[in-house]
Short mmCIF file of C-alpha atoms in Angstrom, two decimals:
data_model
loop_
_atom_site.label_atom_id
_atom_site.label_comp_id
_atom_site.label_asym_id
_atom_site.label_seq_id
_atom_site.Cartn_x
_atom_site.Cartn_y
_atom_site.Cartn_z
CA UNK A 1391 80.69 74.80 1.94
CA UNK A 1392 79.88 71.09 1.78
CA UNK A 1393 76.17 71.83 2.08
CA UNK A 1394 76.36 74.38 -0.75
CA UNK A 1395 78.20 71.90 -2.98
CA UNK A 1396 75.52 69.26 -2.35
CA UNK A 1397 72.82 71.77 -3.19
CA UNK A 1398 74.47 72.68 -6.49
CA UNK A 1399 74.91 68.99 -7.30
CA UNK A 1400 71.24 68.32 -6.55
CA UNK A 1401 70.10 71.04 -8.96
CA UNK A 1402 72.48 69.81 -11.67
CA UNK A 1403 71.36 66.19 -11.30
CA UNK A 1404 67.70 67.22 -11.42
CA UNK A 1405 68.32 69.08 -14.67
CA UNK A 1406 70.31 66.20 -16.12
CA UNK A 1407 67.45 63.78 -15.50
CA UNK A 1408 65.17 66.06 -17.54
CA UNK A 1409 67.80 66.47 -20.26
CA UNK A 1410 68.41 62.75 -20.87
CA UNK A 1411 65.09 62.07 -22.73
CA UNK A 1412 65.98 64.80 -25.23
CA UNK A 1413 69.39 63.21 -25.77
CA UNK A 1414 67.89 59.72 -26.10
CA UNK A 1415 65.07 60.69 -28.48
CA UNK A 1416 67.21 63.02 -30.55
CA UNK A 1417 70.24 60.75 -30.66
CA UNK A 1418 68.38 57.60 -31.59
CA UNK A 1419 66.31 59.28 -34.34
CA UNK A 1420 69.43 60.97 -35.69
CA UNK A 1421 71.25 57.63 -35.79
CA UNK A 1422 68.24 55.82 -37.24
CA UNK A 1423 67.94 58.25 -40.15
CA UNK A 1424 71.57 57.62 -41.10
CA UNK A 1425 71.28 53.85 -40.58
CA UNK A 1426 68.26 53.59 -42.86
CA UNK A 1427 69.96 55.77 -45.45
CA UNK A 1428 72.69 53.16 -45.79
CA UNK A 1429 75.35 55.66 -46.86
CA UNK A 1430 76.95 56.51 -43.52
CA UNK A 1431 76.14 60.19 -44.04
CA UNK A 1432 73.39 62.62 -43.04
CA UNK A 1433 70.50 62.25 -45.53
CA UNK A 1434 69.70 65.38 -47.50
CA UNK A 1435 66.39 64.51 -49.14
CA UNK A 1436 63.22 62.50 -48.62
CA UNK A 1437 61.59 61.38 -45.39
CA UNK A 1438 64.91 60.31 -43.90
CA UNK A 1439 66.12 63.93 -44.08
CA UNK A 1440 62.99 64.95 -42.18
CA UNK A 1441 63.57 62.20 -39.63
CA UNK A 1442 67.13 63.45 -39.25
CA UNK A 1443 65.77 66.96 -38.74
CA UNK A 1444 63.57 65.72 -35.89
CA UNK A 1445 66.55 64.03 -34.23
CA UNK A 1446 68.73 67.10 -34.71
CA UNK A 1447 66.04 69.20 -33.01
CA UNK A 1448 66.26 67.04 -29.90
CA UNK A 1449 70.03 67.35 -29.85
CA UNK A 1450 69.83 71.13 -30.33
CA UNK A 1451 67.54 71.51 -27.33
CA UNK A 1452 69.40 69.70 -24.61
CA UNK A 1453 71.64 72.62 -23.50
CA UNK A 1454 68.62 74.96 -23.11
CA UNK A 1455 66.80 72.15 -21.30
CA UNK A 1456 69.79 71.68 -19.00
CA UNK A 1457 69.85 75.37 -18.08
CA UNK A 1458 66.06 75.63 -17.86
CA UNK A 1459 65.66 72.79 -15.42
CA UNK A 1460 68.57 73.90 -13.27
CA UNK A 1461 66.66 77.14 -12.82
CA UNK A 1462 63.43 75.18 -12.28
CA UNK A 1463 65.08 73.11 -9.55
CA UNK A 1464 66.21 76.27 -7.79
CA UNK A 1465 63.20 78.57 -8.24
CA UNK A 1466 60.33 76.33 -9.37
CA UNK A 1467 58.18 77.26 -12.41
CA UNK A 1468 59.09 80.99 -12.55
CA UNK A 1469 62.70 79.93 -13.20
CA UNK A 1470 61.93 77.85 -16.31
CA UNK A 1471 61.70 80.61 -18.92
CA UNK A 1472 64.76 82.57 -17.71
CA UNK A 1473 66.80 79.36 -17.52
CA UNK A 1474 65.79 78.14 -20.99
CA UNK A 1475 66.32 81.54 -22.61
CA UNK A 1476 69.68 82.25 -20.93
CA UNK A 1477 71.00 78.75 -21.73
CA UNK A 1478 69.82 79.10 -25.34
CA UNK A 1479 71.73 82.40 -25.56
CA UNK A 1480 74.80 80.67 -24.06
CA UNK A 1481 74.57 78.07 -26.83
CA UNK A 1482 74.14 80.74 -29.50
CA UNK A 1483 77.20 82.76 -28.42
CA UNK A 1484 79.35 79.62 -28.32
CA UNK A 1485 79.58 79.25 -24.55
CA UNK A 1486 78.57 75.58 -24.81
CA UNK A 1487 77.44 73.39 -21.96
CA UNK A 1488 79.48 75.30 -19.38
CA UNK A 1489 77.66 78.48 -20.37
CA UNK A 1490 74.34 76.63 -20.28
CA UNK A 1491 74.96 75.33 -16.77
CA UNK A 1492 76.09 78.74 -15.53
CA UNK A 1493 73.09 80.41 -17.20
CA UNK A 1494 70.75 78.02 -15.40
CA UNK A 1495 72.24 78.77 -12.01
CA UNK A 1496 72.22 82.53 -12.59
CA UNK A 1497 68.59 82.43 -13.75
CA UNK A 1498 67.49 80.20 -10.87
CA UNK A 1499 69.09 82.21 -8.10
CA UNK A 1500 68.04 85.52 -9.71
CA UNK A 1501 64.41 84.41 -9.69
CA UNK A 1502 64.77 83.04 -6.18
CA UNK A 1503 65.98 86.47 -4.99
CA UNK A 1504 63.15 88.22 -6.86
CA UNK A 1505 60.60 85.96 -5.15
CA UNK A 1506 61.71 87.42 -1.81
CA UNK A 1507 60.31 90.80 -2.84
CA UNK A 1508 57.03 91.23 -1.00
CA UNK A 1509 54.09 92.03 -3.24
CA UNK A 1510 50.37 92.29 -2.36
CA UNK A 1511 48.54 88.98 -2.24
CA UNK A 1512 46.25 90.00 -5.11
CA UNK A 1513 49.28 90.43 -7.38
CA UNK A 1514 51.13 87.21 -6.53
CA UNK A 1515 49.87 85.39 -9.60
CA UNK A 1516 51.06 88.30 -11.71
CA UNK A 1517 54.48 87.96 -10.07
CA UNK A 1518 54.69 84.26 -10.94
CA UNK A 1519 53.80 84.64 -14.62
CA UNK A 1520 55.19 88.11 -15.31
CA UNK A 1521 57.49 89.76 -12.77
CA UNK A 1522 59.76 86.85 -11.84
CA UNK A 1523 60.21 85.36 -15.34
CA UNK A 1524 60.76 88.80 -16.88
CA UNK A 1525 63.22 89.94 -14.23
CA UNK A 1526 65.07 86.62 -14.23
CA UNK A 1527 65.35 86.64 -18.03
CA UNK A 1528 66.72 90.18 -18.07
CA UNK A 1529 69.32 89.33 -15.41
CA UNK A 1530 70.44 85.91 -16.70
CA UNK A 1531 70.07 86.74 -20.40
CA UNK A 1532 71.90 90.02 -19.93
CA UNK A 1533 74.70 88.27 -18.06
CA UNK A 1534 75.15 85.82 -20.95
CA UNK A 1535 74.99 88.39 -23.73
CA UNK A 1536 76.90 91.30 -22.18
CA UNK A 1537 79.21 89.82 -19.53
CA UNK A 1538 79.90 86.09 -19.44
CA UNK A 1539 79.08 84.68 -22.87
CA UNK A 1540 82.17 85.84 -24.73
CA UNK A 1541 84.74 84.95 -22.01
CA UNK A 1542 83.19 81.47 -21.62
CA UNK A 1543 83.17 81.05 -25.41
CA UNK A 1544 86.87 81.96 -25.51
CA UNK A 1545 87.57 79.41 -22.79
CA UNK A 1546 85.52 76.76 -24.61
CA UNK A 1547 87.45 77.43 -27.82
CA UNK A 1548 90.72 77.18 -25.89
CA UNK A 1549 89.65 73.90 -24.31
CA UNK A 1550 88.37 72.55 -27.63
CA UNK A 1551 91.59 73.44 -29.45
CA UNK A 1552 93.65 71.96 -26.64
CA UNK A 1553 91.73 68.68 -26.69
CA UNK A 1554 91.80 68.57 -30.49
CA UNK A 1555 95.56 69.06 -30.42
CA UNK A 1556 96.16 66.09 -28.16
CA UNK A 1557 98.22 63.30 -29.68
CA UNK A 1558 97.21 59.68 -29.23
CA UNK A 1559 99.44 59.15 -26.20
CA UNK A 1560 98.26 62.37 -24.56
CA UNK A 1561 94.64 61.27 -24.89
CA UNK A 1562 95.25 58.16 -22.80
CA UNK A 1563 95.09 59.80 -19.33
CA UNK A 1564 91.93 61.69 -20.31
CA UNK A 1565 90.38 58.46 -21.56
CA UNK A 1566 91.23 56.63 -18.35
CA UNK A 1567 89.74 59.43 -16.22
CA UNK A 1568 86.50 59.76 -18.18
CA UNK A 1569 86.07 55.99 -18.51
CA UNK A 1570 86.58 55.45 -14.79
CA UNK A 1571 83.98 58.15 -14.07
CA UNK A 1572 81.51 56.40 -16.36
CA UNK A 1573 81.99 53.04 -14.65
CA UNK A 1574 82.11 54.05 -11.01
CA UNK A 1575 78.45 54.82 -10.34
CA UNK A 1576 76.57 53.65 -13.47
CA UNK A 1577 74.32 56.59 -14.29
CA UNK A 1578 74.92 58.43 -11.02
CA UNK A 1579 76.34 61.94 -10.56
CA UNK A 1580 79.94 61.08 -11.47
CA UNK A 1581 78.85 59.12 -14.54
CA UNK A 1582 76.62 62.00 -15.66
CA UNK A 1583 79.44 64.54 -15.36
CA UNK A 1584 81.59 62.50 -17.76
CA UNK A 1585 78.69 61.84 -20.13
CA UNK A 1586 77.56 65.48 -20.14
CA UNK A 1587 81.11 66.63 -20.83
CA UNK A 1588 81.25 64.41 -23.92
CA UNK A 1589 77.61 64.77 -25.03
CA UNK A 1590 77.65 68.54 -25.19
CA UNK A 1591 80.72 68.61 -27.44
CA UNK A 1592 79.80 66.08 -30.11
CA UNK A 1593 79.84 68.80 -32.76
CA UNK A 1594 83.43 69.87 -32.10
CA UNK A 1595 85.06 66.91 -30.31
CA UNK A 1596 83.26 63.73 -31.46
CA UNK A 1597 86.14 61.54 -30.25
CA UNK A 1598 85.09 62.28 -26.65
CA UNK A 1599 81.76 60.55 -27.22
CA UNK A 1600 83.59 57.84 -29.15
CA UNK A 1601 85.43 56.83 -25.99
CA UNK A 1602 82.76 57.65 -23.43
CA UNK A 1603 80.07 55.93 -25.54
CA UNK A 1604 82.16 52.76 -25.58
CA UNK A 1605 82.80 52.97 -21.83
CA UNK A 1606 79.08 53.33 -21.12
CA UNK A 1607 78.38 49.91 -22.60
CA UNK A 1608 81.12 48.05 -20.72
CA UNK A 1609 79.68 47.53 -17.23
CA UNK A 1610 76.42 45.80 -18.26
CA UNK A 1611 78.01 43.82 -21.10
CA UNK A 1612 80.97 42.86 -18.91
CA UNK A 1613 78.84 41.56 -16.05
CA UNK A 1614 76.65 39.72 -18.57
CA UNK A 1615 79.70 37.99 -20.05
CA UNK A 1616 80.84 37.10 -16.53
CA UNK A 1617 77.54 35.33 -15.81
CA UNK A 1618 78.14 33.20 -18.94
CA UNK A 1619 81.85 32.42 -18.44
CA UNK A 1620 81.65 31.90 -14.66
CA UNK A 1621 78.23 30.34 -14.23
CA UNK A 1622 78.97 28.77 -10.85
CA UNK A 1623 79.61 32.17 -9.32
CA UNK A 1624 76.10 33.43 -10.06
CA UNK A 1625 72.63 32.26 -9.13
CA UNK A 1626 70.19 31.25 -11.87
CA UNK A 1627 68.33 34.51 -11.35
CA UNK A 1628 71.57 36.47 -11.78
CA UNK A 1629 72.42 34.54 -14.94
CA UNK A 1630 69.07 35.49 -16.43
CA UNK A 1631 69.61 39.11 -15.41
CA UNK A 1632 73.03 38.95 -17.08
CA UNK A 1633 71.42 38.33 -20.47
CA UNK A 1634 69.23 41.39 -20.01
CA UNK A 1635 72.28 43.39 -18.92
CA UNK A 1636 74.08 42.57 -22.18
CA UNK A 1637 71.12 43.85 -24.19
CA UNK A 1638 70.97 47.04 -22.12
CA UNK A 1639 74.70 47.54 -22.60
CA UNK A 1640 74.33 47.25 -26.36
CA UNK A 1641 71.68 49.98 -26.11
CA UNK A 1642 74.09 52.17 -24.13
CA UNK A 1643 72.15 51.87 -20.86
CA UNK A 1644 74.84 51.63 -18.16
CA UNK A 1645 72.21 51.30 -15.43
CA UNK A 1646 71.75 47.65 -16.43
CA UNK A 1647 74.82 46.84 -14.33
CA UNK A 1648 73.46 48.37 -11.11
CA UNK A 1649 71.74 45.27 -9.58
CA UNK A 1650 75.01 43.30 -9.57
CA UNK A 1651 76.96 46.22 -8.08
CA UNK A 1652 74.35 46.56 -5.33
CA UNK A 1653 74.76 42.94 -4.20
CA UNK A 1654 78.57 42.76 -4.35
CA UNK A 1655 80.00 46.30 -4.64
CA UNK A 1656 83.54 45.61 -3.39
CA UNK A 1657 84.28 43.12 -6.17
CA UNK A 1658 82.03 44.37 -8.96
CA UNK A 1659 82.48 48.16 -8.97
CA UNK A 1660 86.31 48.11 -9.30
CA UNK A 1661 85.90 45.74 -12.26
CA UNK A 1662 83.45 48.18 -13.86
CA UNK A 1663 85.86 51.06 -13.32
CA UNK A 1664 88.88 49.27 -14.82
CA UNK A 1665 86.98 47.90 -17.83
CA UNK A 1666 85.30 51.23 -18.58
CA UNK A 1667 88.60 53.11 -18.29
CA UNK A 1668 90.27 50.67 -20.72
CA UNK A 1669 87.38 50.97 -23.19
CA UNK A 1670 87.39 54.77 -23.18
CA UNK A 1671 91.17 54.97 -23.53
CA UNK A 1672 91.10 52.40 -26.36
CA UNK A 1673 88.38 54.34 -28.16
CA UNK A 1674 90.50 57.49 -27.94
CA UNK A 1675 93.67 55.78 -29.12
CA UNK A 1676 91.94 54.07 -32.05
CA UNK A 1677 90.44 57.35 -33.22
CA UNK A 1678 86.79 56.42 -32.75
CA UNK A 1679 84.44 59.34 -33.31
CA UNK A 1680 80.77 59.37 -32.37
CA UNK A 1681 78.74 62.40 -33.57
CA UNK A 1682 75.68 61.24 -31.61
CA UNK A 1683 75.50 61.95 -27.85
CA UNK A 1684 74.63 58.36 -26.93
CA UNK A 1685 76.69 55.26 -26.23
CA UNK A 1686 76.54 51.55 -26.97
CA UNK A 1687 75.99 49.94 -30.35
CA UNK A 1688 72.90 52.04 -31.12
CA UNK A 1689 75.01 54.74 -32.74
CA UNK A 1690 77.23 52.30 -34.64
CA UNK A 1691 75.96 53.35 -38.10
CA UNK A 1692 77.33 56.89 -37.67
CA UNK A 1693 80.52 56.11 -35.76
CA UNK A 1694 83.84 56.68 -37.46
CA UNK A 1695 86.03 53.56 -37.10
CA UNK A 1696 83.25 51.18 -36.12
CA UNK A 1697 85.63 48.24 -35.80
CA UNK A 1698 87.78 50.18 -33.33
CA UNK A 1699 84.65 51.13 -31.36
CA UNK A 1700 83.56 47.49 -31.12
CA UNK A 1701 87.10 46.47 -30.12
CA UNK A 1702 87.06 49.08 -27.33
CA UNK A 1703 83.74 47.78 -25.97
CA UNK A 1704 84.75 44.13 -26.27
CA UNK A 1705 88.16 44.67 -24.66
CA UNK A 1706 86.74 46.61 -21.73
CA UNK A 1707 83.88 44.14 -21.26
CA UNK A 1708 86.15 41.07 -21.27
CA UNK A 1709 88.51 42.70 -18.76
CA UNK A 1710 85.51 43.50 -16.52
CA UNK A 1711 84.21 39.94 -16.83
CA UNK A 1712 87.62 38.38 -16.01
CA UNK A 1713 88.18 40.58 -12.96
CA UNK A 1714 84.74 39.70 -11.62
CA UNK A 1715 85.17 36.02 -12.46
CA UNK A 1716 88.54 35.71 -10.71
CA UNK A 1717 87.59 37.69 -7.60
CA UNK A 1718 84.01 36.61 -7.00
CA UNK A 1719 83.37 33.51 -4.93
CA UNK A 1720 81.07 30.67 -6.05
CA UNK A 1721 77.46 31.08 -4.96
CA UNK A 1722 77.63 28.08 -2.59
CA UNK A 1723 80.75 29.42 -0.89
CA UNK A 1724 79.21 32.85 -0.43
CA UNK A 1725 76.16 31.23 1.20
CA UNK A 1726 78.41 29.21 3.51
CA UNK A 1727 80.37 32.33 4.47
CA UNK A 1728 77.15 34.19 5.18
CA UNK A 1729 75.96 31.36 7.45
CA UNK A 1730 79.30 31.34 9.29
CA UNK A 1731 79.07 35.11 9.78
CA UNK A 1732 75.75 34.63 11.54
CA UNK A 1733 77.65 32.89 14.36
CA UNK A 1734 75.54 32.00 17.38
CA UNK A 1735 72.35 33.07 15.65
CA UNK A 1736 72.70 30.17 13.18
CA UNK A 1737 70.63 27.70 15.25
CA UNK A 1738 68.68 24.78 13.82
CA UNK A 1739 65.62 23.07 15.30
CA UNK A 1740 67.77 20.04 16.14
CA UNK A 1741 70.00 22.25 18.33
CA UNK A 1742 66.96 23.24 20.35
#
């Protein structure tokens, strides 16, 4: 069971890594078109409307891409077309990202089973470009259209209505959970689950990305602030990296916080988790809405309640910085402790 779960996670993470460039390109161009328009609304004419159309195309594709590359991860190239088509159908019938993920797995494993059918060596190429994609598309596409699409769409509507009906106080636990997931592994599997959950529902539940987008900026900005406020607890190299981390955080790139977590995980990661959870919860409670599936200050022009969004990021980042600053030891003390831990191996030439 554990092996099967790891396999499913591997396929999902592979697909997510392919999906992210579509989200980045589409989200940034979408935001840029609105920023340059200066009206805080989607442009309807001129070259900015065309730029917005390009960005919207990227955002429209990421569920099919998610399903397509899940199938690709499972069944290699023959799984691509069935995965893309089935996930596109899932999107069209309203099954959302859950339908897209399920479509990808159905397509991938359908093609994988079809590839076990023995065919003459002279026809193997025909199987790769014709038999497997056709059979996989019929199976996965048929499952979405005739069997699973409508029930998943009903569930998605139920979930959407339930989340939309949450009061401010009821949103707090959800914000804490999603924010903690964003901060715990900085772009890893847990982070991606939270981000994907919010990204794929920006059309119906933009407040999810409002909170998650704020949380995604906290870890790098928070550690960057810590290197400024608590200089003695970081090396000069770390202080320089802290400045870069702040910039990456503003761009919504959570991975900028990874180097610091790698060197001191026991003190740094809990601070990331707490700060990110506070930011996401604050974004929810302040009613921040982000219609672009990307975090940080990049999407600020299109965010509803921009001041609240900035407050959420700043509050979470300061909390992260303070936790790290009060728990982390000065650089000199850490070096001394490391030398003491070496024990008998810490021998100088004079001792010899």
